[in-house]
Coordinates of C-alpha atoms and ligand atoms in Angstrom, one line a residue:
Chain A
X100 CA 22.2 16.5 32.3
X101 CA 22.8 12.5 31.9
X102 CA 26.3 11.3 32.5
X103 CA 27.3 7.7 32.2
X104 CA 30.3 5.9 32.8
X105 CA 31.2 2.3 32.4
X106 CA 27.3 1.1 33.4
X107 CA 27.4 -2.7 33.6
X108 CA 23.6 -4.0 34.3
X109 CA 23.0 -7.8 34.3
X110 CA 19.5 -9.9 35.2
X111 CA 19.5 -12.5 37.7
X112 CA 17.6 -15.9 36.1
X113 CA 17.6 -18.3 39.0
X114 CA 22.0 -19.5 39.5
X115 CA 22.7 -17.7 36.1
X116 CA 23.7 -14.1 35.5
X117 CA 23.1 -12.5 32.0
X118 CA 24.8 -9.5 31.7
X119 CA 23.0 -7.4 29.0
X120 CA 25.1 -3.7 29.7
X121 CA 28.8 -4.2 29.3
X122 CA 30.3 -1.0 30.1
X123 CA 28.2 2.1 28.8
X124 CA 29.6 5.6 28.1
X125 CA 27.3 8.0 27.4
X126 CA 26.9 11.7 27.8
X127 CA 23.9 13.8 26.9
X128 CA 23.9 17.9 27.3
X129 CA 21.0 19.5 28.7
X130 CA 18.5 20.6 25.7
X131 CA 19.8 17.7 23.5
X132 CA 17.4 15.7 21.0
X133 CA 19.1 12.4 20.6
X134 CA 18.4 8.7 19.5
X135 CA 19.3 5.6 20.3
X136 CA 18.9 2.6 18.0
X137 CA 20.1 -0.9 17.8
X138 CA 18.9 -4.5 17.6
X139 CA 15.6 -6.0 19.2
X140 CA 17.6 -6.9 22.5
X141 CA 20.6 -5.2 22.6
X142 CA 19.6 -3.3 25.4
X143 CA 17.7 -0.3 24.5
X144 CA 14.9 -0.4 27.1
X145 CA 17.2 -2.0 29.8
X146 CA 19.6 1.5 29.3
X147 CA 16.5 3.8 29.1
X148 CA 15.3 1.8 32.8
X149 CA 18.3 3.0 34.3
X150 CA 17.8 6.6 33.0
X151 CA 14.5 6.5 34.4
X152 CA 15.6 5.5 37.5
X153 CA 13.1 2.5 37.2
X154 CA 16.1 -0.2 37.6
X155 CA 19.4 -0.8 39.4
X156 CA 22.5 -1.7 37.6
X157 CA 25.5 -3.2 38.8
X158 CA 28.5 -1.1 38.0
X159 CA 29.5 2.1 36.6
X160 CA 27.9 5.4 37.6
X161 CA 25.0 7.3 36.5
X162 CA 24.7 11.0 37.0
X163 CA 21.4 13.3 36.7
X164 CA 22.1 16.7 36.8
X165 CA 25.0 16.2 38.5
X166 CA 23.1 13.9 41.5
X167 CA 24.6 10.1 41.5
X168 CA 21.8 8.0 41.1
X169 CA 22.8 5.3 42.8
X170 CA 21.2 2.8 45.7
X171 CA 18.4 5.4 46.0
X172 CA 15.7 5.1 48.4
X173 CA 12.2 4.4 46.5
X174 CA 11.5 8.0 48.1
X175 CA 14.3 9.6 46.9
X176 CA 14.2 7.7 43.5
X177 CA 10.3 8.5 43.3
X178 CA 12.0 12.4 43.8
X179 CA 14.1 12.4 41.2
X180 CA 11.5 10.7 38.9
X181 CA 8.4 13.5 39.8
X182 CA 10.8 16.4 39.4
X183 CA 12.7 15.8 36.6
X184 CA 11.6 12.6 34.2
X185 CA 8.9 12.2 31.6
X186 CA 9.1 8.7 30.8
X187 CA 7.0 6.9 27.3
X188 CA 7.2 3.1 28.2
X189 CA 7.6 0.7 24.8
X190 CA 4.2 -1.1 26.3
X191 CA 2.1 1.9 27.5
X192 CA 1.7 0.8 30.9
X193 CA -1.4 2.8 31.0
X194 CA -3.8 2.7 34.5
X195 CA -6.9 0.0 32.9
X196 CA -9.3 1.8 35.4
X197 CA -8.6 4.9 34.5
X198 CA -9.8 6.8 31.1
X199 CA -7.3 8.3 28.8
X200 CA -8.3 12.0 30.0
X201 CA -7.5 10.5 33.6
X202 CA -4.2 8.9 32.4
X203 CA -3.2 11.6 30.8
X204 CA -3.6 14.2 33.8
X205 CA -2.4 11.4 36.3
X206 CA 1.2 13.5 36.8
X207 CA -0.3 16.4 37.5
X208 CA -2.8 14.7 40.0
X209 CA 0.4 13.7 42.2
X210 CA 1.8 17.4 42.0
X211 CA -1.7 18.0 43.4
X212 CA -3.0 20.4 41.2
X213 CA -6.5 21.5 41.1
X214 CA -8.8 18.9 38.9
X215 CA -10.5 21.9 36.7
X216 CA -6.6 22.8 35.7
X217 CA -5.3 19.2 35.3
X218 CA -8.1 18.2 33.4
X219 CA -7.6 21.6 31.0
X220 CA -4.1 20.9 30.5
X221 CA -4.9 17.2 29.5
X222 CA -7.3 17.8 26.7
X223 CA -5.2 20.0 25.1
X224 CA -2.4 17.9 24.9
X225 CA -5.0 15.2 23.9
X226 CA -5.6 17.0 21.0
X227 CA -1.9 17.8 20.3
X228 CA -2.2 13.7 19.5
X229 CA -5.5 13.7 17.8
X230 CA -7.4 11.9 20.4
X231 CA -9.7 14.4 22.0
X232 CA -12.3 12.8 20.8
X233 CA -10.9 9.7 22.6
X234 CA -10.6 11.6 25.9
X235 CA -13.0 9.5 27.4
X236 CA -12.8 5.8 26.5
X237 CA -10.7 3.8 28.5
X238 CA -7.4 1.8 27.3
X239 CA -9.3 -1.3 26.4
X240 CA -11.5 1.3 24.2
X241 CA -8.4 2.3 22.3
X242 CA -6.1 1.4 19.5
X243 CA -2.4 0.6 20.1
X244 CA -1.7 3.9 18.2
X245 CA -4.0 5.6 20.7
X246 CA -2.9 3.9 23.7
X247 CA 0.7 4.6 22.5
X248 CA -0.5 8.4 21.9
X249 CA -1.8 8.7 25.7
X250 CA 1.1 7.6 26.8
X251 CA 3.2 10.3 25.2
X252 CA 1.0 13.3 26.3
X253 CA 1.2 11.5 29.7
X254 CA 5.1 11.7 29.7
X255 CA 5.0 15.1 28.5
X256 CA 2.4 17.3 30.7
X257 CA 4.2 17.7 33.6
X258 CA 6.8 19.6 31.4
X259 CA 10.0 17.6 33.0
X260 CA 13.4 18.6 32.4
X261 CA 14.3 15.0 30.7
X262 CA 12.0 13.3 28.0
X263 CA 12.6 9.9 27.6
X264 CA 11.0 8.0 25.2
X265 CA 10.6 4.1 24.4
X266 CA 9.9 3.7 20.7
X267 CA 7.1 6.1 21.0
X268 CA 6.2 5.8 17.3
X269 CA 6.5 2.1 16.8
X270 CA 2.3 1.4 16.7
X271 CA 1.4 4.6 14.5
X272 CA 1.4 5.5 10.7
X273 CA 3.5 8.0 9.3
X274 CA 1.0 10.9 9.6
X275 CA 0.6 10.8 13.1
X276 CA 4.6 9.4 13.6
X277 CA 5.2 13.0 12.1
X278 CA 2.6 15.1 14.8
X279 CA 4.1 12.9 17.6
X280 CA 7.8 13.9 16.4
X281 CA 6.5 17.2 15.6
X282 CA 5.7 17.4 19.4
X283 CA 9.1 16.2 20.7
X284 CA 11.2 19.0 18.9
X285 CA 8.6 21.6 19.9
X286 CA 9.0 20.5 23.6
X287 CA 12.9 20.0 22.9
X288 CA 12.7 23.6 21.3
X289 CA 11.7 25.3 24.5
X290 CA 14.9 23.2 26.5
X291 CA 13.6 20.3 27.5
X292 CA 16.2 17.2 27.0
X293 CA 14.8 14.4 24.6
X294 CA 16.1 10.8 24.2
X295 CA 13.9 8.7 21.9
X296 CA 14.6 4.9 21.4
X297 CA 13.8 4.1 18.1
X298 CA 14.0 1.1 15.4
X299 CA 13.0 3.8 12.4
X300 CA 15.5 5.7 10.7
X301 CA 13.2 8.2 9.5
X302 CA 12.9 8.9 13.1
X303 CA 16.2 9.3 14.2
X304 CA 16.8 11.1 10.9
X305 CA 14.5 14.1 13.1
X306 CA 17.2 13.6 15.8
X307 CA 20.7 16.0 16.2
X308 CA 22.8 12.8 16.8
X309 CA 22.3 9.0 17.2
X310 CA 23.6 6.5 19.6
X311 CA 24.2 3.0 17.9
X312 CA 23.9 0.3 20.7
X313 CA 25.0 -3.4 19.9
X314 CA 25.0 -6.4 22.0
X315 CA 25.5 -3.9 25.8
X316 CA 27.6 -1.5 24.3
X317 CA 28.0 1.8 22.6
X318 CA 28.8 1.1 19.0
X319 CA 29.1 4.2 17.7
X320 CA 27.4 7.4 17.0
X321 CA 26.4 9.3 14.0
X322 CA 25.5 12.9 13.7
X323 CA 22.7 14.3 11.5
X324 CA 23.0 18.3 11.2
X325 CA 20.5 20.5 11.0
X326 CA 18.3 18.3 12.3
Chain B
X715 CA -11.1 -17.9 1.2
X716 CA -12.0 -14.9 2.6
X717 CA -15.3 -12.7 1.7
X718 CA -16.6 -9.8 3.2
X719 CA -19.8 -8.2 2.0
X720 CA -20.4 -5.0 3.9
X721 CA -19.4 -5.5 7.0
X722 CA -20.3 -3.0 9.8
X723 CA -19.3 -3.2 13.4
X724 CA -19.9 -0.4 16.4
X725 CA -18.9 -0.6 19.5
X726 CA -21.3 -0.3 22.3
X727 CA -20.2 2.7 25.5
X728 CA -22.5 2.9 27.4
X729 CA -25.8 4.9 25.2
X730 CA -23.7 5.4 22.4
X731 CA -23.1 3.6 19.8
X732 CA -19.4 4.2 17.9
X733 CA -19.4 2.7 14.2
X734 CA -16.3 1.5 13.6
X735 CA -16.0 -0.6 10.3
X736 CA -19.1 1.7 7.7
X737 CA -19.8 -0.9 4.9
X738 CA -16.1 -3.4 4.1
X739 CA -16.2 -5.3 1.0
X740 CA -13.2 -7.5 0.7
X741 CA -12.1 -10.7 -1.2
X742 CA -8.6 -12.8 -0.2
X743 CA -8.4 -16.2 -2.5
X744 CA -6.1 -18.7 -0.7
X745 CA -2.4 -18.5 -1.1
X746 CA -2.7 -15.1 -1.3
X747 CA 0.2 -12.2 0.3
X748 CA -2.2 -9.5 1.4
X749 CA -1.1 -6.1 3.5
X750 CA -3.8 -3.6 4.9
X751 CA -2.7 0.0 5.7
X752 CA -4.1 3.0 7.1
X753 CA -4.5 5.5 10.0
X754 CA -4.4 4.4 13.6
X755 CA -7.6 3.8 15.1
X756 CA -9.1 3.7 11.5
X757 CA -10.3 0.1 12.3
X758 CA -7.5 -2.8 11.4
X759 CA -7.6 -4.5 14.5
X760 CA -11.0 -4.4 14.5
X761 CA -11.4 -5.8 11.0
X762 CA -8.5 -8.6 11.6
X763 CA -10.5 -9.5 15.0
X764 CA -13.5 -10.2 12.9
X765 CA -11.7 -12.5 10.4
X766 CA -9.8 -14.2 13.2
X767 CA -13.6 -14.9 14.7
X768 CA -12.7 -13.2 18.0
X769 CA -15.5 -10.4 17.6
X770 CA -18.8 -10.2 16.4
X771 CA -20.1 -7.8 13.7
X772 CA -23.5 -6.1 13.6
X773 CA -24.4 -6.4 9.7
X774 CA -23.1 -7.7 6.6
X775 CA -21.3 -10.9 6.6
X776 CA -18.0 -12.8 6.7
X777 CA -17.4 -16.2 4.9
X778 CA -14.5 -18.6 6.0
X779 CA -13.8 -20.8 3.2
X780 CA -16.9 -20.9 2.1
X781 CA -18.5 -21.3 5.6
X782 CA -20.4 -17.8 7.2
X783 CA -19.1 -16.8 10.1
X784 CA -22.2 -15.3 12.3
X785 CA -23.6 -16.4 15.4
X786 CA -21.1 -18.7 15.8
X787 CA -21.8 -20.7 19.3
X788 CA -18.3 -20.6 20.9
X789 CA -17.5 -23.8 20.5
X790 CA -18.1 -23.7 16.6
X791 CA -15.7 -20.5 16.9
X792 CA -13.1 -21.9 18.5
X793 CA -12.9 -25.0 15.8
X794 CA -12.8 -22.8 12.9
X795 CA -10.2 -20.9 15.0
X796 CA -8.2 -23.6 15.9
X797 CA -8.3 -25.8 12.3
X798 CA -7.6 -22.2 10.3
X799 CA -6.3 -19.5 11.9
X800 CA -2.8 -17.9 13.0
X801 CA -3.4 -15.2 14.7
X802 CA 0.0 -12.7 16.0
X803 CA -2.0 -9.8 18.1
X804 CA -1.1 -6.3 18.0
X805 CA -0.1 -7.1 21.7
X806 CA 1.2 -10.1 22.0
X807 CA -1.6 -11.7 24.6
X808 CA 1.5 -14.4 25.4
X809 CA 0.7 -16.5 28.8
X810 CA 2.7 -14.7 31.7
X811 CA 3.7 -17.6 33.4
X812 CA 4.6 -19.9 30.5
X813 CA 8.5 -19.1 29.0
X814 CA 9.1 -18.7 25.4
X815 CA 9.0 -22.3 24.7
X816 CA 6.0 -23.0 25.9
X817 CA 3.8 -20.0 24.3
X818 CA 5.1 -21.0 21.1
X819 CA 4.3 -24.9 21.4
X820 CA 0.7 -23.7 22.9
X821 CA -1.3 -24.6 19.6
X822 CA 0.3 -27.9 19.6
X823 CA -0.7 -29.1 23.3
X824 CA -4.2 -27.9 22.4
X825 CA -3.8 -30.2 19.4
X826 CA -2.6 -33.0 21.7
X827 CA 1.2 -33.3 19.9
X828 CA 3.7 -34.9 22.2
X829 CA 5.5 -33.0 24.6
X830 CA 8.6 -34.2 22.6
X831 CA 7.4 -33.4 19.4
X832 CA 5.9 -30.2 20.2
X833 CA 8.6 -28.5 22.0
X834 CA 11.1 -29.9 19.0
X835 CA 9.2 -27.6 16.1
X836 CA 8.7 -24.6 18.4
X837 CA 12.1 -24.8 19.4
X838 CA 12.9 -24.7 15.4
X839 CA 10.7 -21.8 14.8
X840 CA 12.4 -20.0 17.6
X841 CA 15.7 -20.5 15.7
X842 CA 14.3 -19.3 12.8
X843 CA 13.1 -15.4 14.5
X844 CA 16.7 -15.6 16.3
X845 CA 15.3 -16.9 19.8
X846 CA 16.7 -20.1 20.4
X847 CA 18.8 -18.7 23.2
X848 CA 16.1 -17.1 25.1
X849 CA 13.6 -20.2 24.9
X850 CA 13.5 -20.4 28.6
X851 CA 12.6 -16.8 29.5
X852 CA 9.2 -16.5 31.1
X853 CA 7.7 -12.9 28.9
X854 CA 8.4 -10.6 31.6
X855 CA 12.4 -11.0 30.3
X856 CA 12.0 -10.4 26.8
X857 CA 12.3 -7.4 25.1
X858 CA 9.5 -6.3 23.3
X859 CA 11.0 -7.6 20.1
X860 CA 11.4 -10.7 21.2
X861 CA 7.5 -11.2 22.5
X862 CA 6.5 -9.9 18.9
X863 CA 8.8 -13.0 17.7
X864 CA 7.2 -15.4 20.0
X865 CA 4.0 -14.3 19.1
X866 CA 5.0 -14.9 15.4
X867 CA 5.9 -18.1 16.2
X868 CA 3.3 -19.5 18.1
X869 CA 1.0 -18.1 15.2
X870 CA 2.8 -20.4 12.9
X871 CA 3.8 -23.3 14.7
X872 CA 0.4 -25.4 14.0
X873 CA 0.8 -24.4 10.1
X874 CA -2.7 -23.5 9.6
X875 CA -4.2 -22.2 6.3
X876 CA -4.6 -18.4 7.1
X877 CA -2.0 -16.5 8.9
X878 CA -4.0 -12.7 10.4
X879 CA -1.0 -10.5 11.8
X880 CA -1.5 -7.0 13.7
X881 CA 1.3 -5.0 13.0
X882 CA 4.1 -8.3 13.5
X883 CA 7.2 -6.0 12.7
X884 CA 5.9 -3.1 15.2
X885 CA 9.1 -3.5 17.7
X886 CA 11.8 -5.2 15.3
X887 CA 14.9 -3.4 14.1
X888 CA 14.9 -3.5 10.3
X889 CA 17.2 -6.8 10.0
X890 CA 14.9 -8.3 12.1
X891 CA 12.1 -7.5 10.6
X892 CA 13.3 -8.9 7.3
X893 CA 14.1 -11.9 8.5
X894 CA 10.2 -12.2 10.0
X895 CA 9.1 -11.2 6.6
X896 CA 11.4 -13.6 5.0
X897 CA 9.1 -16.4 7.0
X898 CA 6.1 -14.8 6.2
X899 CA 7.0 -15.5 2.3
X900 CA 8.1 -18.8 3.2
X901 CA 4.7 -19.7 4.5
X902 CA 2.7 -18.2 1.9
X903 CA 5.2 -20.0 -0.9
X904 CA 4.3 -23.1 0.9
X905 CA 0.2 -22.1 0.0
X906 CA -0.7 -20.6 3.1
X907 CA -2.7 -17.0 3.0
X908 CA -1.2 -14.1 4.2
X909 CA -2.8 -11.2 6.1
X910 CA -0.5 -8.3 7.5
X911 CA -1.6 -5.4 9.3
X912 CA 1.4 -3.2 8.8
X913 CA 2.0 1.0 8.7
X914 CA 5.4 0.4 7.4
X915 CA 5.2 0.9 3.9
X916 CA 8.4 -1.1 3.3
X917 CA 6.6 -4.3 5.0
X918 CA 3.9 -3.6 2.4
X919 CA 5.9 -3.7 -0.3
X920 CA 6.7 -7.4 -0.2
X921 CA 3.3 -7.9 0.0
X922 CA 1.7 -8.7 -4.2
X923 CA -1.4 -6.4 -2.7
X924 CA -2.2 -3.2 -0.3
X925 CA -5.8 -2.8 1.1
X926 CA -5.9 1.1 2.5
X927 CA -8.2 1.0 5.2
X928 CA -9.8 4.8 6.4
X929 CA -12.2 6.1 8.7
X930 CA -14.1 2.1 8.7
X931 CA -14.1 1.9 4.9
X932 CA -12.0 0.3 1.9
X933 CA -10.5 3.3 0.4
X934 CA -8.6 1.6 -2.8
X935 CA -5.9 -0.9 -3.3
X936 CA -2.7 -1.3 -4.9
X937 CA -0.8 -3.6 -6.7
X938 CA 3.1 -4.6 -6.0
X939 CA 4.0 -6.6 -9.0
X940 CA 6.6 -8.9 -8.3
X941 CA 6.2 -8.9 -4.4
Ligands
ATP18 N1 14.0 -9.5 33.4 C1 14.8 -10.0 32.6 N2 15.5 -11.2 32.9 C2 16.4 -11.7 32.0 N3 16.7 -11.2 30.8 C3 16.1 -10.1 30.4 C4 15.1 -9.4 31.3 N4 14.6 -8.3 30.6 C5 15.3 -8.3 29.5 N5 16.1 -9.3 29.3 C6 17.0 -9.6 28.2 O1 17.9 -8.5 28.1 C7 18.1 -8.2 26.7 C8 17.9 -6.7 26.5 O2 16.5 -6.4 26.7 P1 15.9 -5.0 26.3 O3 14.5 -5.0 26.6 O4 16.7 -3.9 26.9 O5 16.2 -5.0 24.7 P2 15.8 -3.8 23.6 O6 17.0 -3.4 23.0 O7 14.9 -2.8 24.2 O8 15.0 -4.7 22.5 P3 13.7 -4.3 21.6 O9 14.1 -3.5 20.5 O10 13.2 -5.7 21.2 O11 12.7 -3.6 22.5 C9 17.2 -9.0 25.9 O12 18.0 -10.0 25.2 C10 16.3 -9.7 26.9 O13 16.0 -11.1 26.6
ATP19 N1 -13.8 -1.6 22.9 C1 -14.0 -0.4 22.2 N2 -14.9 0.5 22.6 C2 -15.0 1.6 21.9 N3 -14.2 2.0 20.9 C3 -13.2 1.2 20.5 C4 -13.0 -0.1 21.2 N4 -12.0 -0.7 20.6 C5 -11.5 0.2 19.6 N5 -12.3 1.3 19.6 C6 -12.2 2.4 18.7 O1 -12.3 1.9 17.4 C7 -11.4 2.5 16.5 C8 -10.7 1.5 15.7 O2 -9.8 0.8 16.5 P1 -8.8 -0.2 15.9 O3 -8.1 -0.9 17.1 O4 -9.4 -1.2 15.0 O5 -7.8 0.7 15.1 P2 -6.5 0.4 14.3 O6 -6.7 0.8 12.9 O7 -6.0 -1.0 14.6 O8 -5.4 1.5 14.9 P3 -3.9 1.3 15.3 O9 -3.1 1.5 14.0 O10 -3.6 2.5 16.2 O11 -3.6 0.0 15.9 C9 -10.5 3.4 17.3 O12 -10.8 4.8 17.0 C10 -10.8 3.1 18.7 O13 -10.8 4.2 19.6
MG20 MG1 12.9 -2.4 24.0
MG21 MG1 -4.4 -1.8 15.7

């Protein structure tokens, strides 16, 4: 489902280049649950950007199911994004206009579906997070564990193939940490392909395996069975 | 140096009226290392914005070393701010088109200290959460570990008396996030007092004293002797 070879991604800052990928390898199988941890800064978001088709990278090749996903047309990008990607940013990136019943539903909105049916579909998942109570206020009106909480059901309501996930725990308490993750594996369950960044090892304990990054490249990866 | 008497706070929503914090009785004597747990969206924020003076309350009342915090013109607020207070935010709030530098020297230039002298202690304090080579980068190229560290920073920088931080090892790896409690004990070894919003029970445990915070009301506390 997501192949990588050699990915090199730097950031232009003014006459300097800081290269921040250094040659990624990385496979992940269709249906997978898998983690990636490292260091604040070694990467984790800049990798998950490129999976999300959100950001170029330099060298190397990225494959979606099967598709090179490479100098893409915003058009074709946006595509690949719609039909395939759920994507949980690490800072929400929720619409400030927009209540969390509205931001929630917002995917399905751009697939066109009918209002009464987005709006159904929404709540539910709202209260798959606890927040239907919430449904309602807008993101200024929420905690970050709610905001964080919209987000997710966000990422998840258009059912995409790929789940990927930016910390998606990191603002709530280990109740709620549990019905979030308790959410991925059911989703993950029914063959959808889940890759959660994450700093907590309890976490990544819930994941089948668990990609180490370190300074731009893959350290090393560790397996937890039965997970 | 802090007392609360039965605090309540609602938010208005139009003609509703959500209660929030339901009656908080707390005590913090100065130099003290003080974490507050509980549910997301049971009302930390809320409760740390009132003792950083950023938000009214509607009953009860809040006493500053020894002062009473209520009706506070904003002028009055932002003194008791600015002579007291470190405040790290849940998220972030750093100035967009300041680099990292520059957010962290912030409480300085409001203090009038030198350029020179100002931008030599943030530029120690970013060595000491690991930034010193990313003191140049405007926030929009920092991870999200790295803005929590330079809002940890620029919270400590003008060494005030109470330190109020929302959730401060939300997006660090666990190395990282003992070194940012390793500063945190520092500054309260040094007399300073301590507040930490944390759900990471390991943060809490360096802390001498846990305030569990549910549904707006001060369900017990315990004791970590030795923290
Ligand atoms: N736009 C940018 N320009 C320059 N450098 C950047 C930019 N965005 C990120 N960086 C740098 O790239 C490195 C990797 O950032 P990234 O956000 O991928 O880290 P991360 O592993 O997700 O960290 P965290 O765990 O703190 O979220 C960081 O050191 C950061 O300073
Ligand atoms: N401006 C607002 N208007 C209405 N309700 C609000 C507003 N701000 C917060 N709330 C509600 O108040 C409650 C407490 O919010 P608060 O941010 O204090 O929670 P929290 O304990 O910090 O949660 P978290 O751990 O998720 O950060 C939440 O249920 C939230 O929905
Ligand atoms: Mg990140
Ligand atoms: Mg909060």
């Amino acid at each position: 489902m997501i192949h990588i070879q050699q990915i090199r991604k730097s950031y232009r800052m003014g006459a300097l280049s800081l290269e921040v990928l250094k040659g990624i390898d990385l496979t992940i199988n269709e249906g997978e649950l898998v983690s990636i941890m490292g260091p604040s800064g070694s990467g984790k978001s800049t990798l998950l950007n490129i999976l999300g088709i959100l950001d170029q990278y330099q060298e190397g090749e990225y494959h979606l199911a099967g598709t090179l996903m490479k100098n893409l047309s915003e058009r074709k990008a946006a595509y690949y994004r719609n039909h395939y990607l759920g994507f949980v940013f690490q800072s929400f990136h929720l619409l400030e206009f927009k209540n969390a019943l509205e931001n929630v539903a917002l995917p399905l909105y751009y697939q066109k579906v009918s209002r009464r049916r987005r709006n159904r579909q929404a709540m539910e998942l709202l209260e798959r997070v606890g927040l239907a109570d919430r449904a309602q206020h807008m993101p200024n009106e929420l905690s970050g564990g709610q905001k964080q909480r919209v987000a997710i059901a966000r990422a998840l309501i258009s059912d995409p193939k790929v789940i990927l996930a930016d910390e998606p725990t990191g603002a709530l308490d280990s109740q709620t940490s549990d019905q979030v993750m308790d959410l991925f594996r059911e989703v993950n369950a029914s063959g959808k392909t889940v890759v959660i960044v994450t700093h907590e090892a309890e976490i990544a304990a819930k994941t089948a395996r668990t990609i180490h990054l370190r300074d731009g490249v893959v350290q090393n990866e560790t397996h937890q069975v039965g997970a």
